């Protein structure tokens, strides 16, 4: 869809959003699969129209807006 001109941006989900727990569980599974047991991690996923969560990447850092708090 990006090639067709659709914007792909990040969305913040509030604590009561129905997708929040699904994404959180998915991220825990990704951490376990990657063997990450300690520290910060930034995991990028997207959710399809069918509500399937798809893993994009993981990085050994907090989400961008939290980086200043680390320092």
PDB file of N, CA, C and O in Angstrom:
ATOM      1  N   UNK A   1       0.813  -1.207   0.000  1.00  0.00           N
ATOM      2  CA  UNK A   1       0.000   0.000   0.000  1.00  0.00           C
ATOM      3  C   UNK A   1       0.854   1.267   0.000  1.00  0.00           C
ATOM      4  O   UNK A   1       0.422   2.301  -0.478  1.00  0.00           O
ATOM      5  N   UNK A   2       2.085   1.189   0.534  1.00  0.00           N
ATOM      6  CA  UNK A   2       2.971   2.358   0.516  1.00  0.00           C
ATOM      7  C   UNK A   2       3.288   2.760  -0.919  1.00  0.00           C
ATOM      8  O   UNK A   2       3.303   3.944  -1.249  1.00  0.00           O
ATOM      9  N   UNK A   3       3.521   1.768  -1.775  1.00  0.00           N
ATOM     10  CA  UNK A   3       3.819   2.032  -3.181  1.00  0.00           C
ATOM     11  C   UNK A   3       2.642   2.726  -3.863  1.00  0.00           C
ATOM     12  O   UNK A   3       2.818   3.523  -4.778  1.00  0.00           O
ATOM     13  N   UNK A   4       1.436   2.471  -3.373  1.00  0.00           N
ATOM     14  CA  UNK A   4       0.237   3.097  -3.943  1.00  0.00           C
ATOM     15  C   UNK A   4      -0.038   4.474  -3.356  1.00  0.00           C
ATOM     16  O   UNK A   4      -1.092   5.052  -3.611  1.00  0.00           O
ATOM     17  N   UNK A   5       0.879   4.988  -2.543  1.00  0.00           N
ATOM     18  CA  UNK A   5       0.729   6.338  -2.010  1.00  0.00           C
ATOM     19  C   UNK A   5       0.115   6.440  -0.637  1.00  0.00           C
ATOM     20  O   UNK A   5      -0.150   7.540  -0.162  1.00  0.00           O
ATOM     21  N   UNK A   6      -0.111   5.335   0.029  1.00  0.00           N
ATOM     22  CA  UNK A   6      -0.693   5.393   1.367  1.00  0.00           C
ATOM     23  C   UNK A   6       0.407   5.682   2.397  1.00  0.00           C
ATOM     24  O   UNK A   6       1.506   5.163   2.309  1.00  0.00           O
ATOM     25  N   UNK A   7       0.082   6.519   3.351  1.00  0.00           N
ATOM     26  CA  UNK A   7       1.021   6.895   4.399  1.00  0.00           C
ATOM     27  C   UNK A   7       1.111   5.779   5.431  1.00  0.00           C
ATOM     28  O   UNK A   7       0.096   5.269   5.888  1.00  0.00           O
ATOM     29  N   UNK A   8       2.313   5.415   5.805  1.00  0.00           N
ATOM     30  CA  UNK A   8       2.528   4.430   6.864  1.00  0.00           C
ATOM     31  C   UNK A   8       3.201   5.136   8.028  1.00  0.00           C
ATOM     32  O   UNK A   8       4.400   5.347   8.019  1.00  0.00           O
ATOM     33  N   UNK A   9       2.434   5.491   9.013  1.00  0.00           N
ATOM     34  CA  UNK A   9       2.981   6.174  10.175  1.00  0.00           C
ATOM     35  C   UNK A   9       2.730   5.377  11.437  1.00  0.00           C
ATOM     36  O   UNK A   9       1.987   4.396  11.433  1.00  0.00           O
ATOM     37  N   UNK A  10       3.343   5.791  12.493  1.00  0.00           N
ATOM     38  CA  UNK A  10       3.143   5.144  13.785  1.00  0.00           C
ATOM     39  C   UNK A  10       1.918   5.718  14.464  1.00  0.00           C
ATOM     40  O   UNK A  10       1.637   6.912  14.351  1.00  0.00           O
ATOM     41  N   UNK A  11       1.213   4.875  15.168  1.00  0.00           N
ATOM     42  CA  UNK A  11       0.054   5.296  15.939  1.00  0.00           C
ATOM     43  C   UNK A  11       0.249   4.899  17.391  1.00  0.00           C
ATOM     44  O   UNK A  11       0.663   3.779  17.682  1.00  0.00           O
ATOM     45  N   UNK A  12      -0.038   5.805  18.292  1.00  0.00           N
ATOM     46  CA  UNK A  12       0.009   5.492  19.712  1.00  0.00           C
ATOM     47  C   UNK A  12      -1.354   4.931  20.103  1.00  0.00           C
ATOM     48  O   UNK A  12      -2.382   5.519  19.772  1.00  0.00           O
ATOM     49  N   UNK A  13      -1.348   3.802  20.791  1.00  0.00           N
ATOM     50  CA  UNK A  13      -2.588   3.194  21.255  1.00  0.00           C
ATOM     51  C   UNK A  13      -2.750   3.488  22.737  1.00  0.00           C
ATOM     52  O   UNK A  13      -1.830   3.273  23.517  1.00  0.00           O
ATOM     53  N   UNK A  14      -3.938   3.952  23.124  1.00  0.00           N
ATOM     54  CA  UNK A  14      -4.151   4.202  24.544  1.00  0.00           C
ATOM     55  C   UNK A  14      -4.277   2.871  25.278  1.00  0.00           C
ATOM     56  O   UNK A  14      -4.387   1.805  24.670  1.00  0.00           O
ATOM     57  N   UNK A  15      -4.268   2.921  26.578  1.00  0.00           N
ATOM     58  CA  UNK A  15      -4.275   1.721  27.401  1.00  0.00           C
ATOM     59  C   UNK A  15      -5.482   0.833  27.240  1.00  0.00           C
ATOM     60  O   UNK A  15      -5.455  -0.328  27.629  1.00  0.00           O
ATOM     61  N   UNK A  16      -6.547   1.349  26.658  1.00  0.00           N
ATOM     62  CA  UNK A  16      -7.779   0.569  26.521  1.00  0.00           C
ATOM     63  C   UNK A  16      -8.050   0.142  25.086  1.00  0.00           C
ATOM     64  O   UNK A  16      -9.101  -0.430  24.806  1.00  0.00           O
ATOM     65  N   UNK A  17      -7.123   0.409  24.185  1.00  0.00           N
ATOM     66  CA  UNK A  17      -7.334   0.047  22.779  1.00  0.00           C
ATOM     67  C   UNK A  17      -7.322  -1.478  22.640  1.00  0.00           C
ATOM     68  O   UNK A  17      -6.472  -2.149  23.215  1.00  0.00           O
ATOM     69  N   UNK A  18      -8.254  -2.054  21.875  1.00  0.00           N
ATOM     70  CA  UNK A  18      -8.344  -3.512  21.760  1.00  0.00           C
ATOM     71  C   UNK A  18      -7.085  -4.174  21.188  1.00  0.00           C
ATOM     72  O   UNK A  18      -6.798  -5.331  21.511  1.00  0.00           O
ATOM     73  N   UNK A  19      -6.302  -3.475  20.379  1.00  0.00           N
ATOM     74  CA  UNK A  19      -5.096  -4.073  19.803  1.00  0.00           C
ATOM     75  C   UNK A  19      -3.909  -4.062  20.752  1.00  0.00           C
ATOM     76  O   UNK A  19      -2.939  -4.789  20.554  1.00  0.00           O
ATOM     77  N   UNK A  20      -3.972  -3.240  21.774  1.00  0.00           N
ATOM     78  CA  UNK A  20      -2.803  -3.047  22.644  1.00  0.00           C
ATOM     79  C   UNK A  20      -2.303  -4.355  23.258  1.00  0.00           C
ATOM     80  O   UNK A  20      -1.119  -4.660  23.200  1.00  0.00           O
ATOM     81  N   UNK A  21      -3.182  -5.130  23.846  1.00  0.00           N
ATOM     82  CA  UNK A  21      -2.743  -6.370  24.494  1.00  0.00           C
ATOM     83  C   UNK A  21      -2.258  -7.380  23.465  1.00  0.00           C
ATOM     84  O   UNK A  21      -1.286  -8.102  23.717  1.00  0.00           O
ATOM     85  N   UNK A  22      -2.889  -7.437  22.295  1.00  0.00           N
ATOM     86  CA  UNK A  22      -2.439  -8.353  21.244  1.00  0.00           C
ATOM     87  C   UNK A  22      -1.019  -8.013  20.800  1.00  0.00           C
ATOM     88  O   UNK A  22      -0.170  -8.903  20.641  1.00  0.00           O
ATOM     89  N   UNK A  23      -0.754  -6.731  20.593  1.00  0.00           N
ATOM     90  CA  UNK A  23       0.587  -6.306  20.172  1.00  0.00           C
ATOM     91  C   UNK A  23       1.595  -6.546  21.293  1.00  0.00           C
ATOM     92  O   UNK A  23       2.719  -6.990  21.051  1.00  0.00           O
ATOM     93  N   UNK A  24       1.197  -6.290  22.516  1.00  0.00           N
ATOM     94  CA  UNK A  24       2.078  -6.506  23.656  1.00  0.00           C
ATOM     95  C   UNK A  24       2.459  -7.984  23.775  1.00  0.00           C
ATOM     96  O   UNK A  24       3.633  -8.323  23.971  1.00  0.00           O
ATOM     97  N   UNK A  25       1.492  -8.866  23.630  1.00  0.00           N
ATOM     98  CA  UNK A  25       1.760 -10.306  23.675  1.00  0.00           C
ATOM     99  C   UNK A  25       2.673 -10.729  22.530  1.00  0.00           C
ATOM    100  O   UNK A  25       3.597 -11.531  22.712  1.00  0.00           O
ATOM    101  N   UNK A  26       2.407 -10.188  21.351  1.00  0.00           N
ATOM    102  CA  UNK A  26       3.231 -10.495  20.182  1.00  0.00           C
ATOM    103  C   UNK A  26       4.680 -10.060  20.423  1.00  0.00           C
ATOM    104  O   UNK A  26       5.620 -10.791  20.117  1.00  0.00           O
ATOM    105  N   UNK A  27       4.866  -8.874  20.998  1.00  0.00           N
ATOM    106  CA  UNK A  27       6.216  -8.363  21.273  1.00  0.00           C
ATOM    107  C   UNK A  27       6.936  -9.241  22.290  1.00  0.00           C
ATOM    108  O   UNK A  27       8.136  -9.492  22.153  1.00  0.00           O
ATOM    109  N   UNK A  28       6.217  -9.724  23.297  1.00  0.00           N
ATOM    110  CA  UNK A  28       6.830 -10.640  24.271  1.00  0.00           C
ATOM    111  C   UNK A  28       7.289 -11.920  23.582  1.00  0.00           C
ATOM    112  O   UNK A  28       8.380 -12.431  23.852  1.00  0.00           O
ATOM    113  N   UNK A  29       6.461 -12.442  22.676  1.00  0.00           N
ATOM    114  CA  UNK A  29       6.839 -13.650  21.935  1.00  0.00           C
ATOM    115  C   UNK A  29       8.069 -13.386  21.065  1.00  0.00           C
ATOM    116  O   UNK A  29       8.960 -14.237  20.962  1.00  0.00           O
ATOM    117  N   UNK A  30       8.110 -12.214  20.427  1.00  0.00           N
ATOM    118  CA  UNK A  30       9.271 -11.859  19.598  1.00  0.00           C
ATOM    119  C   UNK A  30      10.528 -11.765  20.454  1.00  0.00           C
ATOM    120  O   UNK A  30      11.589 -12.272  20.068  1.00  0.00           O
ATOM    121  N   UNK A  31      10.430 -11.142  21.628  1.00  0.00           N
ATOM    122  CA  UNK A  31      11.578 -11.066  22.543  1.00  0.00           C
ATOM    123  C   UNK A  31      12.077 -12.454  22.894  1.00  0.00           C
ATOM    124  O   UNK A  31      13.282 -12.721  22.880  1.00  0.00           O
ATOM    125  N   UNK A  32      11.154 -13.350  23.234  1.00  0.00           N
ATOM    126  CA  UNK A  32      11.540 -14.712  23.602  1.00  0.00           C
ATOM    127  C   UNK A  32      12.194 -15.436  22.433  1.00  0.00           C
ATOM    128  O   UNK A  32      13.207 -16.118  22.605  1.00  0.00           O
ATOM    129  N   UNK A  33      11.629 -15.293  21.238  1.00  0.00           N
ATOM    130  CA  UNK A  33      12.177 -15.964  20.058  1.00  0.00           C
ATOM    131  C   UNK A  33      13.575 -15.454  19.725  1.00  0.00           C
ATOM    132  O   UNK A  33      14.434 -16.212  19.269  1.00  0.00           O
ATOM    133  N   UNK A  34      13.805 -14.159  19.962  1.00  0.00           N
ATOM    134  CA  UNK A  34      15.109 -13.568  19.674  1.00  0.00           C
ATOM    135  C   UNK A  34      16.109 -13.764  20.812  1.00  0.00           C
ATOM    136  O   UNK A  34      17.278 -13.420  20.674  1.00  0.00           O
ATOM    137  N   UNK A  35      15.646 -14.294  21.929  1.00  0.00           N
ATOM    138  CA  UNK A  35      16.532 -14.535  23.064  1.00  0.00           C
ATOM    139  C   UNK A  35      16.848 -13.292  23.861  1.00  0.00           C
ATOM    140  O   UNK A  35      17.844 -13.256  24.577  1.00  0.00           O
ATOM    141  N   UNK A  36      16.020 -12.273  23.766  1.00  0.00           N
ATOM    142  CA  UNK A  36      16.255 -11.032  24.508  1.00  0.00           C
ATOM    143  C   UNK A  36      15.687 -11.184  25.911  1.00  0.00           C
ATOM    144  O   UNK A  36      14.494 -11.356  26.096  1.00  0.00           O
ATOM    145  N   UNK A  37      16.573 -11.130  26.891  1.00  0.00           N
ATOM    146  CA  UNK A  37      16.143 -11.365  28.276  1.00  0.00           C
ATOM    147  C   UNK A  37      16.290 -10.143  29.165  1.00  0.00           C
ATOM    148  O   UNK A  37      15.789 -10.133  30.279  1.00  0.00           O
ATOM    149  N   UNK A  38      16.996  -9.107  28.694  1.00  0.00           N
ATOM    150  CA  UNK A  38      17.261  -7.967  29.556  1.00  0.00           C
ATOM    151  C   UNK A  38      17.508  -6.740  28.692  1.00  0.00           C
ATOM    152  O   UNK A  38      18.101  -6.835  27.617  1.00  0.00           O
ATOM    153  N   UNK A  39      17.055  -5.584  29.157  1.00  0.00           N
ATOM    154  CA  UNK A  39      17.351  -4.342  28.469  1.00  0.00           C
ATOM    155  C   UNK A  39      16.175  -3.791  27.681  1.00  0.00           C
ATOM    156  O   UNK A  39      15.063  -4.291  27.741  1.00  0.00           O
ATOM    157  N   UNK A  40      16.454  -2.737  26.928  1.00  0.00           N
ATOM    158  CA  UNK A  40      15.438  -2.066  26.113  1.00  0.00           C
ATOM    159  C   UNK A  40      15.378  -2.685  24.733  1.00  0.00           C
ATOM    160  O   UNK A  40      16.390  -3.130  24.196  1.00  0.00           O
ATOM    161  N   UNK A  41      14.207  -2.680  24.155  1.00  0.00           N
ATOM    162  CA  UNK A  41      14.050  -3.153  22.780  1.00  0.00           C
ATOM    163  C   UNK A  41      12.957  -2.339  22.109  1.00  0.00           C
ATOM    164  O   UNK A  41      11.986  -1.935  22.748  1.00  0.00           O
ATOM    165  N   UNK A  42      13.169  -2.063  20.854  1.00  0.00           N
ATOM    166  CA  UNK A  42      12.197  -1.342  20.031  1.00  0.00           C
ATOM    167  C   UNK A  42      11.757  -2.322  18.951  1.00  0.00           C
ATOM    168  O   UNK A  42      12.571  -2.735  18.120  1.00  0.00           O
ATOM    169  N   UNK A  43      10.500  -2.741  18.999  1.00  0.00           N
ATOM    170  CA  UNK A  43       9.987  -3.714  18.034  1.00  0.00           C
ATOM    171  C   UNK A  43       8.977  -3.023  17.131  1.00  0.00           C
ATOM    172  O   UNK A  43       8.080  -2.328  17.606  1.00  0.00           O
ATOM    173  N   UNK A  44       9.166  -3.193  15.818  1.00  0.00           N
ATOM    174  CA  UNK A  44       8.238  -2.609  14.856  1.00  0.00           C
ATOM    175  C   UNK A  44       7.395  -3.705  14.239  1.00  0.00           C
ATOM    176  O   UNK A  44       7.911  -4.739  13.807  1.00  0.00           O
ATOM    177  N   UNK A  45       6.096  -3.468  14.234  1.00  0.00           N
ATOM    178  CA  UNK A  45       5.136  -4.398  13.642  1.00  0.00           C
ATOM    179  C   UNK A  45       4.134  -3.580  12.832  1.00  0.00           C
ATOM    180  O   UNK A  45       4.073  -2.361  12.949  1.00  0.00           O
ATOM    181  N   UNK A  46       3.375  -4.265  12.006  1.00  0.00           N
ATOM    182  CA  UNK A  46       2.198  -3.630  11.443  1.00  0.00           C
ATOM    183  C   UNK A  46       1.042  -4.596  11.566  1.00  0.00           C
ATOM    184  O   UNK A  46       1.223  -5.796  11.756  1.00  0.00           O
ATOM    185  N   UNK A  47      -0.164  -4.054  11.502  1.00  0.00           N
ATOM    186  CA  UNK A  47      -1.374  -4.848  11.646  1.00  0.00           C
ATOM    187  C   UNK A  47      -2.140  -4.760  10.330  1.00  0.00           C
ATOM    188  O   UNK A  47      -2.420  -3.675   9.839  1.00  0.00           O
ATOM    189  N   UNK A  48      -2.458  -5.923   9.769  1.00  0.00           N
ATOM    190  CA  UNK A  48      -3.185  -5.964   8.501  1.00  0.00           C
ATOM    191  C   UNK A  48      -4.665  -5.662   8.738  1.00  0.00           C
ATOM    192  O   UNK A  48      -5.130  -5.627   9.881  1.00  0.00           O
ATOM    193  N   UNK A  49      -5.384  -5.471   7.675  1.00  0.00           N
ATOM    194  CA  UNK A  49      -6.837  -5.256   7.787  1.00  0.00           C
ATOM    195  C   UNK A  49      -7.536  -6.435   8.436  1.00  0.00           C
ATOM    196  O   UNK A  49      -8.592  -6.294   9.023  1.00  0.00           O
ATOM    197  N   UNK A  50      -6.913  -7.605   8.315  1.00  0.00           N
ATOM    198  CA  UNK A  50      -7.483  -8.818   8.925  1.00  0.00           C
ATOM    199  C   UNK A  50      -7.046  -8.981  10.386  1.00  0.00           C
ATOM    200  O   UNK A  50      -7.266 -10.026  10.993  1.00  0.00           O
ATOM    201  N   UNK A  51      -6.400  -7.948  10.933  1.00  0.00           N
ATOM    202  CA  UNK A  51      -5.927  -7.920  12.319  1.00  0.00           C
ATOM    203  C   UNK A  51      -4.763  -8.868  12.584  1.00  0.00           C
ATOM    204  O   UNK A  51      -4.488  -9.232  13.728  1.00  0.00           O
ATOM    205  N   UNK A  52      -4.046  -9.283  11.531  1.00  0.00           N
ATOM    206  CA  UNK A  52      -2.839 -10.089  11.704  1.00  0.00           C
ATOM    207  C   UNK A  52      -1.676  -9.158  12.038  1.00  0.00           C
ATOM    208  O   UNK A  52      -1.475  -8.143  11.379  1.00  0.00           O
ATOM    209  N   UNK A  53      -0.916  -9.503  13.061  1.00  0.00           N
ATOM    210  CA  UNK A  53       0.242  -8.708  13.454  1.00  0.00           C
ATOM    211  C   UNK A  53       1.466  -9.275  12.736  1.00  0.00           C
ATOM    212  O   UNK A  53       1.749 -10.468  12.829  1.00  0.00           O
ATOM    213  N   UNK A  54       2.190  -8.415  12.030  1.00  0.00           N
ATOM    214  CA  UNK A  54       3.339  -8.833  11.234  1.00  0.00           C
ATOM    215  C   UNK A  54       4.591  -8.151  11.778  1.00  0.00           C
ATOM    216  O   UNK A  54       4.631  -6.930  11.925  1.00  0.00           O
ATOM    217  N   UNK A  55       5.618  -8.945  12.074  1.00  0.00           N
ATOM    218  CA  UNK A  55       6.884  -8.455  12.611  1.00  0.00           C
ATOM    219  C   UNK A  55       7.703  -7.792  11.507  1.00  0.00           C
ATOM    220  O   UNK A  55       7.853  -8.343  10.429  1.00  0.00           O
ATOM    221  N   UNK A  56       8.245  -6.614  11.767  1.00  0.00           N
ATOM    222  CA  UNK A  56       9.128  -5.931  10.820  1.00  0.00           C
ATOM    223  C   UNK A  56      10.579  -6.004  11.268  1.00  0.00           C
ATOM    224  O   UNK A  56      11.441  -6.465  10.537  1.00  0.00           O
ATOM    225  N   UNK A  57      10.854  -5.502  12.466  1.00  0.00           N
ATOM    226  CA  UNK A  57      12.235  -5.503  12.950  1.00  0.00           C
ATOM    227  C   UNK A  57      12.265  -5.251  14.443  1.00  0.00           C
ATOM    228  O   UNK A  57      11.275  -4.829  15.038  1.00  0.00           O
ATOM    229  N   UNK A  58      13.431  -5.504  15.025  1.00  0.00           N
ATOM    230  CA  UNK A  58      13.670  -5.210  16.430  1.00  0.00           C
ATOM    231  C   UNK A  58      15.035  -4.551  16.537  1.00  0.00           C
ATOM    232  O   UNK A  58      15.954  -4.874  15.787  1.00  0.00           O
ATOM    233  N   UNK A  59      15.161  -3.612  17.444  1.00  0.00           N
ATOM    234  CA  UNK A  59      16.431  -2.938  17.667  1.00  0.00           C
ATOM    235  C   UNK A  59      16.730  -2.859  19.151  1.00  0.00           C
ATOM    236  O   UNK A  59      15.822  -2.759  19.965  1.00  0.00           O
ATOM    237  N   UNK A  60      18.012  -2.884  19.528  1.00  0.00           N
ATOM    238  CA  UNK A  60      18.389  -2.854  20.941  1.00  0.00           C
ATOM    239  C   UNK A  60      18.392  -1.434  21.502  1.00  0.00           C
ATOM    240  O   UNK A  60      19.423  -0.868  21.855  1.00  0.00           O
ATOM    241  N   UNK A  61      17.213  -0.843  21.532  1.00  0.00           N
ATOM    242  CA  UNK A  61      17.065   0.524  22.036  1.00  0.00           C
ATOM    243  C   UNK A  61      15.619   0.750  22.418  1.00  0.00           C
ATOM    244  O   UNK A  61      14.738   0.028  21.979  1.00  0.00           O
ATOM    245  N   UNK A  62      15.362   1.775  23.203  1.00  0.00           N
ATOM    246  CA  UNK A  62      13.966   2.110  23.485  1.00  0.00           C
ATOM    247  C   UNK A  62      13.339   2.793  22.271  1.00  0.00           C
ATOM    248  O   UNK A  62      14.042   3.185  21.333  1.00  0.00           O
ATOM    249  N   UNK A  63      12.042   2.927  22.296  1.00  0.00           N
ATOM    250  CA  UNK A  63      11.353   3.701  21.254  1.00  0.00           C
ATOM    251  C   UNK A  63      11.937   5.107  21.226  1.00  0.00           C
ATOM    252  O   UNK A  63      12.374   5.638  22.247  1.00  0.00           O
ATOM    253  N   UNK A  64      11.961   5.725  20.045  1.00  0.00           N
ATOM    254  CA  UNK A  64      12.643   6.999  19.836  1.00  0.00           C
ATOM    255  C   UNK A  64      12.328   8.076  20.854  1.00  0.00           C
ATOM    256  O   UNK A  64      13.222   8.789  21.322  1.00  0.00           O
ATOM    257  N   UNK A  65      11.066   8.237  21.213  1.00  0.00           N
ATOM    258  CA  UNK A  65      10.709   9.326  22.127  1.00  0.00           C
ATOM    259  C   UNK A  65      11.233   9.098  23.536  1.00  0.00           C
ATOM    260  O   UNK A  65      11.296  10.028  24.341  1.00  0.00           O
ATOM    261  N   UNK A  66      11.656   7.879  23.871  1.00  0.00           N
ATOM    262  CA  UNK A  66      12.185   7.591  25.198  1.00  0.00           C
ATOM    263  C   UNK A  66      13.703   7.677  25.288  1.00  0.00           C
ATOM    264  O   UNK A  66      14.270   7.618  26.361  1.00  0.00           O
ATOM    265  N   UNK A  67      14.389   7.811  24.141  1.00  0.00           N
ATOM    266  CA  UNK A  67      15.841   7.853  24.126  1.00  0.00           C
ATOM    267  C   UNK A  67      16.386   8.958  25.031  1.00  0.00           C
ATOM    268  O   UNK A  67      17.329   8.720  25.797  1.00  0.00           O
ATOM    269  N   UNK A  68      15.833  10.191  25.003  1.00  0.00           N
ATOM    270  CA  UNK A  68      16.388  11.237  25.887  1.00  0.00           C
ATOM    271  C   UNK A  68      16.337  10.865  27.374  1.00  0.00           C
ATOM    272  O   UNK A  68      17.219  11.251  28.134  1.00  0.00           O
ATOM    273  N   UNK A  69      15.338  10.080  27.780  1.00  0.00           N
ATOM    274  CA  UNK A  69      15.241   9.690  29.190  1.00  0.00           C
ATOM    275  C   UNK A  69      16.332   8.717  29.589  1.00  0.00           C
ATOM    276  O   UNK A  69      16.688   8.616  30.761  1.00  0.00           O
ATOM    277  N   UNK A  70      16.882   7.985  28.628  1.00  0.00           N
ATOM    278  CA  UNK A  70      17.969   7.040  28.911  1.00  0.00           C
ATOM    279  C   UNK A  70      19.216   7.808  29.328  1.00  0.00           C
ATOM    280  O   UNK A  70      19.958   7.392  30.208  1.00  0.00           O
ATOM    281  N   UNK A  71      19.425   8.962  28.684  1.00  0.00           N
ATOM    282  CA  UNK A  71      20.601   9.764  28.966  1.00  0.00           C
ATOM    283  C   UNK A  71      20.373  10.715  30.120  1.00  0.00           C
ATOM    284  O   UNK A  71      21.239  11.235  30.700  1.00  0.00           O
TER     285      UNK A  71
END
